[in-house]
Short mmCIF file of C-alpha atoms in Angstrom, two decimals:
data_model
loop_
_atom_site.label_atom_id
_atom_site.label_comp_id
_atom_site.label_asym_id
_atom_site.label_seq_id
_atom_site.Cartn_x
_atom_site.Cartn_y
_atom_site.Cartn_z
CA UNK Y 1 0.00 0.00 0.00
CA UNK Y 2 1.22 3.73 -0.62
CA UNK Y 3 1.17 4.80 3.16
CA UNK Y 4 3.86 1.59 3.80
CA UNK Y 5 6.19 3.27 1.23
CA UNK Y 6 9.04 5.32 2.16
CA UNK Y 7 8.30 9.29 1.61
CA UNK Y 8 11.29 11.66 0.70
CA UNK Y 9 10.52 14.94 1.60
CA UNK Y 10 11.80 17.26 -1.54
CA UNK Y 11 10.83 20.90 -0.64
CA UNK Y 12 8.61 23.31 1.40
CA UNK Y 13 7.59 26.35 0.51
CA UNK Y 14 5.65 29.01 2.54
CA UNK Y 15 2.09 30.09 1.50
CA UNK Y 16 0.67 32.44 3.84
CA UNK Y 17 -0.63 33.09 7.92
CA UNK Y 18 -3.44 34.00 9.33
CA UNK Y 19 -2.73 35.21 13.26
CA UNK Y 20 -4.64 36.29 16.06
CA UNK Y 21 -2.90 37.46 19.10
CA UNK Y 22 -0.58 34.64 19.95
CA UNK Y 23 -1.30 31.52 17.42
CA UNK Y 24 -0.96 31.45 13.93
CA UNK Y 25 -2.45 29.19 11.09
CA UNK Y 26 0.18 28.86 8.60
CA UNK Y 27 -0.43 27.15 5.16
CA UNK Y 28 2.91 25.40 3.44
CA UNK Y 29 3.33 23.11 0.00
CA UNK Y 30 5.01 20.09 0.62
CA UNK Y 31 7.39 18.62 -2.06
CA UNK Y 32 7.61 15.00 -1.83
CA UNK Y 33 8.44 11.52 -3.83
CA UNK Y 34 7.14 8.17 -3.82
CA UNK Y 35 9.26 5.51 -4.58
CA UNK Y 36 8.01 2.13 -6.69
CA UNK Y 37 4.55 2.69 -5.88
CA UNK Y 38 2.59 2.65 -9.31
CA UNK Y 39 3.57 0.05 -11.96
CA UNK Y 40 5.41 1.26 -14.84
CA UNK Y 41 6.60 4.06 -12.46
CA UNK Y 42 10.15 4.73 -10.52
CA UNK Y 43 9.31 7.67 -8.98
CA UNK Y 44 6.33 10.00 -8.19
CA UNK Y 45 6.65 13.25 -7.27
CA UNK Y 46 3.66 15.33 -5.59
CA UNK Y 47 3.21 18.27 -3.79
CA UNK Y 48 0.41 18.79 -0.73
CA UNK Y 49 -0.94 21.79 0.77
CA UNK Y 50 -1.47 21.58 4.50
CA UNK Y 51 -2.15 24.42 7.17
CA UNK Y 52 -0.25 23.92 10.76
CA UNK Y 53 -1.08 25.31 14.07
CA UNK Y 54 1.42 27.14 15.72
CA UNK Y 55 1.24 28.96 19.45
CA UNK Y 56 3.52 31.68 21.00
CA UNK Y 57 4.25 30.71 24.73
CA UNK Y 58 6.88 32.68 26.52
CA UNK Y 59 8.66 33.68 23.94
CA UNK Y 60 8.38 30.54 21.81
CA UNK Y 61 6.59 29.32 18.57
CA UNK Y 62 5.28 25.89 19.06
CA UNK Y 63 3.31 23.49 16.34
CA UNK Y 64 0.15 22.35 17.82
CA UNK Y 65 -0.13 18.90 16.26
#
């Protein structure tokens, strides 16, 4: 199945924020390729979107996961 194959992460990129006060939703591409996962096909390379939750506490960013 894909998720058992190994991911290589091949870039990230910054998109954009959106904060209030002290957290911050924060949108990113991720680069990444798949390795041996479709027949026919060596590699395959993709790129996901995600937004990440991110806090200010003391002084210090932290990801909410």
């Amino acid at each position: 199945s894909i998720l058992t194959q190994k991911v290589q992460w091949t870039g990230a990129r910054y998109i954009q924020s959106e904060c209030v006060e002290s957290s911050c939703k924060v949108w990113i591409s991720l680069d990444f390729a798949l390795h041996g996962v479709l027949p026919g096909v060596k590699t395959f390379n993709g790129t996901k979107e995600i937004k990440e939750s991110w806090v200010l506490v003391e002084g210090n960013w932290y990801f909410v996961p």
